[in-house]
mmCIF file of C-alpha atoms in Angstrom:
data_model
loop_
_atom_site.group_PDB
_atom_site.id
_atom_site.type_symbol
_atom_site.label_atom_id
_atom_site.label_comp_id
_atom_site.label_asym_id
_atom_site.label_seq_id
_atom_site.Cartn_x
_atom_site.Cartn_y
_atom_site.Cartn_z
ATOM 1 C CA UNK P 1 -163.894 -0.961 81.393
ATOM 2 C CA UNK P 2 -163.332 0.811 77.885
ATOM 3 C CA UNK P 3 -166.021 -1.370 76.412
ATOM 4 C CA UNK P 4 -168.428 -1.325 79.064
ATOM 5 C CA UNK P 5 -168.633 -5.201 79.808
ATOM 6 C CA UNK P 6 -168.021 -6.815 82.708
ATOM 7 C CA UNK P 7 -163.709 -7.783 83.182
ATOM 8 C CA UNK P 8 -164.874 -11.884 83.445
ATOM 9 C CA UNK P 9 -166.925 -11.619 79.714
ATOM 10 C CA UNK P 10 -163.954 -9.754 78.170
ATOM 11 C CA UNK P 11 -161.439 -12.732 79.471
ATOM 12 C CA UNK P 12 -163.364 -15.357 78.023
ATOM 13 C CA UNK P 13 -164.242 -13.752 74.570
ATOM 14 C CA UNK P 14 -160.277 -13.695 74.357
ATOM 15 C CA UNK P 15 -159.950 -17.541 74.857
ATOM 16 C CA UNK P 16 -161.551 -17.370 71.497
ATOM 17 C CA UNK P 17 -159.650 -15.166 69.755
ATOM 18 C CA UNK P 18 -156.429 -17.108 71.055
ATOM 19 C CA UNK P 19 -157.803 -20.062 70.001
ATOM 20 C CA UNK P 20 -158.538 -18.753 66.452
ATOM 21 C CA UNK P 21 -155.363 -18.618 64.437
ATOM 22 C CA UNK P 22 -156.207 -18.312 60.439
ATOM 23 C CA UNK P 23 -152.265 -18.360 59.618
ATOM 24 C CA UNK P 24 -148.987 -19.349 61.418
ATOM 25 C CA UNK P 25 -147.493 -15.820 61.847
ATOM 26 C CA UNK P 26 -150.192 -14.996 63.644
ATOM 27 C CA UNK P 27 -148.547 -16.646 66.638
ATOM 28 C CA UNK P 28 -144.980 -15.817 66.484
ATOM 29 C CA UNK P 29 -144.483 -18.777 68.885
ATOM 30 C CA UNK P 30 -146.135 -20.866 66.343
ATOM 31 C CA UNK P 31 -144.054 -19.184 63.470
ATOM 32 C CA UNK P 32 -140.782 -20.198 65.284
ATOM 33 C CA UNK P 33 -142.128 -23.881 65.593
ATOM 34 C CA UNK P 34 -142.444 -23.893 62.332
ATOM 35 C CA UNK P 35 -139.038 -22.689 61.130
ATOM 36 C CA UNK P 36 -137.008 -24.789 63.428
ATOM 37 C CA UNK P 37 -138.785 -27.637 62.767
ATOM 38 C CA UNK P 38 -137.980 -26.755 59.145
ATOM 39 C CA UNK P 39 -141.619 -27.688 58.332
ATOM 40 C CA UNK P 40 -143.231 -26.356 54.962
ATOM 41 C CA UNK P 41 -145.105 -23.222 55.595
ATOM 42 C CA UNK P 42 -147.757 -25.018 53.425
ATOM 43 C CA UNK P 43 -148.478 -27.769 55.569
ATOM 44 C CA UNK P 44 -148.609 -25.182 58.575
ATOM 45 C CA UNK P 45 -151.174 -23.203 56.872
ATOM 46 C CA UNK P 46 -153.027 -26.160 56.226
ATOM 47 C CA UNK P 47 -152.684 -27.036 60.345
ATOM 48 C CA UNK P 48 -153.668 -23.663 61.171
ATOM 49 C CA UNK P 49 -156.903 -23.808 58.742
ATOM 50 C CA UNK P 50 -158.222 -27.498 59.886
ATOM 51 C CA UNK P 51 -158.015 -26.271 63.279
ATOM 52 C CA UNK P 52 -159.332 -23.164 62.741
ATOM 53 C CA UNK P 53 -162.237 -24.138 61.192
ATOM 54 C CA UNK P 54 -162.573 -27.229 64.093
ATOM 55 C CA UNK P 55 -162.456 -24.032 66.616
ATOM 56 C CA UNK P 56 -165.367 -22.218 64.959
ATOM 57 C CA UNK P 57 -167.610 -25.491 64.137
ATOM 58 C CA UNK P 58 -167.202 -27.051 67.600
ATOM 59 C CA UNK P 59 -165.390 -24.534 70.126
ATOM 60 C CA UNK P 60 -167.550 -21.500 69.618
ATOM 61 C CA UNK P 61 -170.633 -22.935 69.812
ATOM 62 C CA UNK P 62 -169.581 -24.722 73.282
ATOM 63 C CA UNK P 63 -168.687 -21.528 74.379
ATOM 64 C CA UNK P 64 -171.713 -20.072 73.725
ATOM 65 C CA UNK P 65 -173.524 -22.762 76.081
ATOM 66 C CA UNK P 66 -171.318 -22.187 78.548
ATOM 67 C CA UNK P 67 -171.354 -18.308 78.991
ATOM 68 C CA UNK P 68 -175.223 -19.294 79.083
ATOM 69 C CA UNK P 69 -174.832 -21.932 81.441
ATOM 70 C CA UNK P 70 -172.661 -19.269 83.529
ATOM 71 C CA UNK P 71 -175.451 -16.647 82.869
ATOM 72 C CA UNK P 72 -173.220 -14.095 80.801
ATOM 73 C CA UNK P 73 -175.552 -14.421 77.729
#
C-alpha cells in the first residue's frame, strides 16, 4: 500500500529481485552452501554472475510479457 501499486504487482516484481543475486552473500542460504561445501568463493561468484546475467537477458524480459499477458503493464 506504501507504494501505491496494487499487492499482486508488488509480489511479482519481488520474484525478480529474488531471482537476481550479483554475489553469494547476498543469500545467506547460498553463502552457507558455499562454505560447507568448501567451494572457492571465486567459482561462486562466477555462478552467481552467469546466472545473473541469464536472469536479466532471458527472465526479465519473460516477465515483462507476462505481466502484459496478465494485463499489469
Amino acid at each position: 500500500a506504501a507504494t501505491g501499486l496494487p499487492v499482486a504487482t508488488v509480489t511479482m516484481s519481488q520474484v525478480l529481485g529474488f531471482s537476481t543475486i550479483f554475489l553469494p552473500y547476498q543469500a545467506p542460504p547460498l553463502a552457507v552452501a558455499v562454505q560447507i561445501g568448501a567451494l572457492p568463493v571465486r567459482e561462486a561468484v562466477r555462478a552467481c554472475l552467469i546466472l545473473a546475467a541469464l536472469t536479466i537477458v532471458l527472465l526479465w524480459p519473460l516477465d515483462v510479457l507476462w505481466w502484459m499477458l496478465l494485463g499489469r503493464l
